[in-house]
Amino acid sequence: MATRFNALQADSTWQKVWDDRQTFAARDDSGKPHSYVLEMFPYPSGRIHMGHVRNYTMGDVLARFRRMRGYEVLHPMGWDAFGMPAENAAMEKGVHPGTWTLANIETMKAQLKRLGFALDWSRELATCKPDYYGHEQALFLDMFAAGLVYRKESAVNWDPVDMTVLANEQVIDGRGWRSGALVEKRKLSQWFLKITDFADELIEGLGKLDHWPDKVKLMQENWIGKSQGLTFSFEILPGTGRGTGEAGGGGLPQSASPVEAPLHHQPAAGGPPPRSGEERVAVFSTRPDTIFGASFVAVAADHPIAQAIADRPEVAAFIERCKQGGTTAAELETQEKLGFDTGLTAAHPFDATRRLPIYIANFVLMDYGTGAVMGVPAHDQRDLDFARKYDLPVQRVVADGDLRDPVFVGDEAYTGPGALVNSDFLDGLDVEAAKRKVIARAEAGGWGKGSTVYRLRDWGVSRQRYWGTPIPIIHCDACGVQPVPKAQLPVVLPEDVSFAIPGNPLDRHPTWKHVACPACGEPARRETDTLDTFADSSWYFIRFASQPKDKPFDRAVAERWLPVGQYIGGVEHAILHLLYARFWTRALKHIGMLDIAEPFTGLFTQGMVTHETYKSADNRWLSPDDVRDGIEIATGQPITVGRVEKMSKSKKNTVDPEPIVDRYGADATRWFMLSDSPPERDLPWSESGIEGAWRFVQRLWRLFDGDDTVAPGEGGDPTLDRKLHQTILGIEQDIEALAFNKAVAKLYELCTAIERAAPSPSRGNAIYTLMLLIAPMVPHVAEEAWAAKGFDGLIADAAWPEVDPKLLVEDEVTIAVQVNGKLRDTLTLPKDMAREQIEAAALSADKIARLLDGKPPKKVIVVPGRLVNIVA
RNA sequence: GCGGGCGUGGCGAAAUGGUAGACGCAGCAGACUCAAAAUCUGCCGUAGCAAUACAUGUCGGUUCGAGUCCGACCGCCCGCACCA
């Protein structure tokens, strides 16, 4: 036998064997218990990166482990293949997006295969192929028929660089998530999915996801943003307001008087009474208890009330000004509250003589609640800022302790608990009781209703792009919106498109969009928008489980596999992808296609792979390849070592997995990915780390390749037997908990123990078992050794070793002896020794006796099997 | 601003309230070798010859006993953000 493990040769040998034998193809009907292990499928950007390697290695260890434990494991792989980069490549390099994407898939598939992942490639899918997206179109039509899809003219986030609409989730700090361009507001007719119908379910479902990180659940809960309160309306009264507009209203110094102005709005003289065209204005408030503290009503710039008077030039100008404000964090913090007094007033529902001025305000959002708010300055910071600026009354109605008035409200609104004051029939109630009372009165009076409002908006899925799933809709002048008949699916993307000019190539294609109306047969137009690519990834895990030709999935087969027991991916998908997939699955349940509520029962979000950053003497980012021993190779100049950061092209601190696999082999690469850092934390890549992993693989090989008789059995070395069985148990627990770093440490320990053990049947058995234990992590060296020692079949198909509970038991234990909580000695004692005997042994130990110096201890605490603490 | 998380050797990290630093990386010393690589052995928190003392961001608390639980603070990271 060779003395050195030839990783490259073994890698290709065993990868071919697994491929040829379809070792990892999942059978729908094997009779074994099913286990679905899934990692988030990659976007085919060109090459795999270390993040992929780490992600897929983790899933692979679990999948291989579960197989060995007797599960029928579904562990598939595919490609999230639609998206902007392909169109960018088309624009930059003149290749067709499909050509570019398929070539990338081919490259990346070969790269993944070189890592020896136990994937069922027979179920491979790419979302850009008609045999995937055609079924997605069918699902879209089913949702359409069920009323979960609608079209609406709405202000959308328009990315001027990518020339497309973005979902709210895709706008980060006011910029497009991909292009980084400042997002503009545009009015367009858009397709929406009714995710808000499921808002409550989606929150509630989180409660049952015990195997999800709390952090992700919390992020989703906050994103959905459920608020309870009162939606109610004010009667609008024209002509009684100040009607001063915005001019001169800004920046008035605040009155130093501790006595606040009365809440009655003083009508201004002169001018014709303004009209709104509306009779009532509805607002939503989570603090109906503070209704007696209201001193104004504010509506959003695009609220109907504002729009109705937008023919006045000063109103139009103000609305325009509102839209200009940036939405970045910094801008929002410094942005001034702006208001425009419409001159209209609202009648206070509990006191018709009280008139609240109606302002148009830049801080009110049209698409949350009703697009209008009541302003209660004393108990809301924004309202207070606004009131100070426009010199509106500030009246406190919730008192924290001191009930005496007047109390001067400073620059900080009070939002805590307390007793109601200055509030008529609410006086003396606490906040919660007052809320209930106001809601009850509003409902009784018919002018309001207790309501729940969500931050979550419906999912806008229209994209004005080519490289996506065509929305299967036809627009007919006579018949209106018509779904494409299912028999005509898939609606296939045309191949002959040009990317020479920005915009949507589908829209300007000469023939593609011209079709006959399915209802009347007259000339009509295809929808030229495509679906957000997050739709593609919202059901791919179902298609993996079942992929019939004639429909999206077979319900019975899909339900046999789903839900995914363990889903692994990056935390960056905590909201977008995971929320959409949860919604999509619930929508399918809602329309009776699949009886699964939650697609992923277990979720794990892994950390990033990071690397040191390097800068040259003249401040250029340097790649690790350009650096050796603190010197830039090209110039001989010393370099600066920067922070350890996420691998990124811009900082040039990436390490391409392929040369690493070429040099060290798949097993060493996998082992490094699993070692040291806990999987949820970042993993710093290092050259010495991968070398250490390589050395370990060689060390394993030396053990397997030694002269020992490697065979199942035991005997001759009870200490080693015990260590072995403790390790088996520990590895099982660690892998199930995805605590790979701990499993790795235990395997190192076991190796050391075996190396130091004298030859015996126990030792031969330990080496045999070690092969099985490391097989999920470093499968190639395990197969090679398994074959070299002449064992039957593949180790990938072998059974996981059984733990013998009898062999776990230690007969002696080390007891720590503390005096006043400080460790003073340790004793090795028989395991089952009685308390009194342990205590006696501890007290008579030399060191302890010396410390006690003949004095009797005040107290002795004995924890059997652990320690003795003597309180002196 | 709101919500959440994390602070342990030179580095990555372990540690059901019970012997802090397992395991790995780096380092040091030695063996083998003409030499190097590989491999093997030992050392490796700080101070100290040692006994010992001090050590898990800081300060307090609970406890026989705290890295772990509680409170306050400091620092870093992440998510959301004018959501009424």
PDB file of N, CA and C in Angstrom, chain A residues 202-234:
ATOM      1  N   LEU A 202     -48.590  33.903   9.141  1.00  0.00           N
ATOM      2  CA  LEU A 202     -47.132  33.856   9.038  1.00  0.00           C
ATOM      3  C   LEU A 202     -46.484  34.209  10.366  1.00  0.00           C
ATOM      4  N   ILE A 203     -47.115  35.089  11.118  1.00  0.00           N
ATOM      5  CA  ILE A 203     -46.594  35.386  12.462  1.00  0.00           C
ATOM      6  C   ILE A 203     -46.850  34.199  13.380  1.00  0.00           C
ATOM      7  N   GLU A 204     -48.068  33.699  13.343  1.00  0.00           N
ATOM      8  CA  GLU A 204     -48.438  32.610  14.238  1.00  0.00           C
ATOM      9  C   GLU A 204     -47.575  31.373  13.990  1.00  0.00           C
ATOM     10  N   GLY A 205     -47.359  31.073  12.708  1.00  0.00           N
ATOM     11  CA  GLY A 205     -46.566  29.904  12.348  1.00  0.00           C
ATOM     12  C   GLY A 205     -45.168  29.942  12.938  1.00  0.00           C
ATOM     13  N   LEU A 206     -44.640  31.143  13.124  1.00  0.00           N
ATOM     14  CA  LEU A 206     -43.293  31.267  13.681  1.00  0.00           C
ATOM     15  C   LEU A 206     -43.211  30.611  15.055  1.00  0.00           C
ATOM     16  N   GLY A 207     -44.294  30.691  15.796  1.00  0.00           N
ATOM     17  CA  GLY A 207     -44.314  30.147  17.142  1.00  0.00           C
ATOM     18  C   GLY A 207     -44.045  28.657  17.188  1.00  0.00           C
ATOM     19  N   LYS A 208     -44.353  27.974  16.094  1.00  0.00           N
ATOM     20  CA  LYS A 208     -44.174  26.526  16.086  1.00  0.00           C
ATOM     21  C   LYS A 208     -42.831  26.107  15.500  1.00  0.00           C
ATOM     22  N   LEU A 209     -42.077  27.062  15.006  1.00  0.00           N
ATOM     23  CA  LEU A 209     -40.796  26.711  14.381  1.00  0.00           C
ATOM     24  C   LEU A 209     -39.699  26.644  15.444  1.00  0.00           C
ATOM     25  N   ASP A 210     -39.715  25.549  16.191  1.00  0.00           N
ATOM     26  CA  ASP A 210     -38.775  25.406  17.306  1.00  0.00           C
ATOM     27  C   ASP A 210     -37.335  25.256  16.848  1.00  0.00           C
ATOM     28  N   HIS A 211     -37.173  24.786  15.632  1.00  0.00           N
ATOM     29  CA  HIS A 211     -35.803  24.556  15.166  1.00  0.00           C
ATOM     30  C   HIS A 211     -35.356  25.635  14.194  1.00  0.00           C
ATOM     31  N   TRP A 212     -35.859  26.820  14.407  1.00  0.00           N
ATOM     32  CA  TRP A 212     -35.381  27.988  13.675  1.00  0.00           C
ATOM     33  C   TRP A 212     -34.624  28.871  14.653  1.00  0.00           C
ATOM     34  N   PRO A 213     -33.628  29.613  14.168  1.00  0.00           N
ATOM     35  CA  PRO A 213     -32.950  30.548  15.071  1.00  0.00           C
ATOM     36  C   PRO A 213     -33.932  31.629  15.533  1.00  0.00           C
ATOM     37  N   ASP A 214     -33.894  31.956  16.823  1.00  0.00           N
ATOM     38  CA  ASP A 214     -34.780  32.989  17.352  1.00  0.00           C
ATOM     39  C   ASP A 214     -34.618  34.296  16.590  1.00  0.00           C
ATOM     40  N   LYS A 215     -33.381  34.556  16.235  1.00  0.00           N
ATOM     41  CA  LYS A 215     -33.074  35.801  15.545  1.00  0.00           C
ATOM     42  C   LYS A 215     -33.866  35.936  14.249  1.00  0.00           C
ATOM     43  N   VAL A 216     -33.942  34.850  13.491  1.00  0.00           N
ATOM     44  CA  VAL A 216     -34.659  34.897  12.215  1.00  0.00           C
ATOM     45  C   VAL A 216     -36.156  35.046  12.444  1.00  0.00           C
ATOM     46  N   LYS A 217     -36.655  34.337  13.439  1.00  0.00           N
ATOM     47  CA  LYS A 217     -38.078  34.438  13.734  1.00  0.00           C
ATOM     48  C   LYS A 217     -38.443  35.874  14.136  1.00  0.00           C
ATOM     49  N   LEU A 218     -37.565  36.452  14.925  1.00  0.00           N
ATOM     50  CA  LEU A 218     -37.805  37.812  15.380  1.00  0.00           C
ATOM     51  C   LEU A 218     -37.764  38.797  14.212  1.00  0.00           C
ATOM     52  N   MET A 219     -36.812  38.587  13.318  1.00  0.00           N
ATOM     53  CA  MET A 219     -36.707  39.472  12.166  1.00  0.00           C
ATOM     54  C   MET A 219     -37.976  39.396  11.320  1.00  0.00           C
ATOM     55  N   GLN A 220     -38.491  38.181  11.149  1.00  0.00           N
ATOM     56  CA  GLN A 220     -39.708  38.040  10.358  1.00  0.00           C
ATOM     57  C   GLN A 220     -40.894  38.688  11.069  1.00  0.00           C
ATOM     58  N   GLU A 221     -40.948  38.483  12.378  1.00  0.00           N
ATOM     59  CA  GLU A 221     -42.052  39.058  13.138  1.00  0.00           C
ATOM     60  C   GLU A 221     -42.042  40.581  13.038  1.00  0.00           C
ATOM     61  N   ASN A 222     -40.860  41.151  13.183  1.00  0.00           N
ATOM     62  CA  ASN A 222     -40.749  42.606  13.071  1.00  0.00           C
ATOM     63  C   ASN A 222     -41.082  43.077  11.667  1.00  0.00           C
ATOM     64  N   TRP A 223     -40.705  42.272  10.701  1.00  0.00           N
ATOM     65  CA  TRP A 223     -40.944  42.660   9.315  1.00  0.00           C
ATOM     66  C   TRP A 223     -42.457  42.687   9.029  1.00  0.00           C
ATOM     67  N   ILE A 224     -43.136  41.693   9.526  1.00  0.00           N
ATOM     68  CA  ILE A 224     -44.589  41.645   9.322  1.00  0.00           C
ATOM     69  C   ILE A 224     -45.251  42.763  10.129  1.00  0.00           C
ATOM     70  N   GLY A 225     -44.698  43.032  11.297  1.00  0.00           N
ATOM     71  CA  GLY A 225     -45.054  44.228  12.059  1.00  0.00           C
ATOM     72  C   GLY A 225     -46.534  44.384  12.392  1.00  0.00           C
ATOM     73  N   LYS A 226     -47.030  43.511  13.239  1.00  0.00           N
ATOM     74  CA  LYS A 226     -48.438  43.568  13.612  1.00  0.00           C
ATOM     75  C   LYS A 226     -48.670  44.642  14.674  1.00  0.00           C
ATOM     76  N   SER A 227     -49.636  45.518  14.435  1.00  0.00           N
ATOM     77  CA  SER A 227     -49.989  46.528  15.433  1.00  0.00           C
ATOM     78  C   SER A 227     -51.488  46.533  15.663  1.00  0.00           C
ATOM     79  N   GLN A 228     -51.903  46.607  16.914  1.00  0.00           N
ATOM     80  CA  GLN A 228     -53.329  46.660  17.245  1.00  0.00           C
ATOM     81  C   GLN A 228     -53.664  48.093  17.623  1.00  0.00           C
ATOM     82  N   GLY A 229     -54.841  48.498  17.221  1.00  0.00           N
ATOM     83  CA  GLY A 229     -55.244  49.856  17.570  1.00  0.00           C
ATOM     84  C   GLY A 229     -56.663  50.137  17.132  1.00  0.00           C
ATOM     85  N   LEU A 230     -56.903  51.391  16.845  1.00  0.00           N
ATOM     86  CA  LEU A 230     -58.235  51.827  16.451  1.00  0.00           C
ATOM     87  C   LEU A 230     -58.140  52.552  15.109  1.00  0.00           C
ATOM     88  N   THR A 231     -58.974  52.134  14.171  1.00  0.00           N
ATOM     89  CA  THR A 231     -59.116  52.900  12.940  1.00  0.00           C
ATOM     90  C   THR A 231     -60.412  53.677  13.074  1.00  0.00           C
ATOM     91  N   PHE A 232     -60.321  54.970  12.941  1.00  0.00           N
ATOM     92  CA  PHE A 232     -61.525  55.781  13.130  1.00  0.00           C
ATOM     93  C   PHE A 232     -61.457  57.000  12.227  1.00  0.00           C
ATOM     94  N   SER A 233     -62.576  57.685  12.137  1.00  0.00           N
ATOM     95  CA  SER A 233     -62.568  58.810  11.216  1.00  0.00           C
ATOM     96  C   SER A 233     -63.053  60.088  11.883  1.00  0.00           C
ATOM     97  N   PHE A 234     -62.554  61.175  11.349  1.00  0.00           N
ATOM     98  CA  PHE A 234     -62.968  62.507  11.768  1.00  0.00           C
ATOM     99  C   PHE A 234     -63.851  63.092  10.673  1.00  0.00           C
TER     100      PHE A 234
END
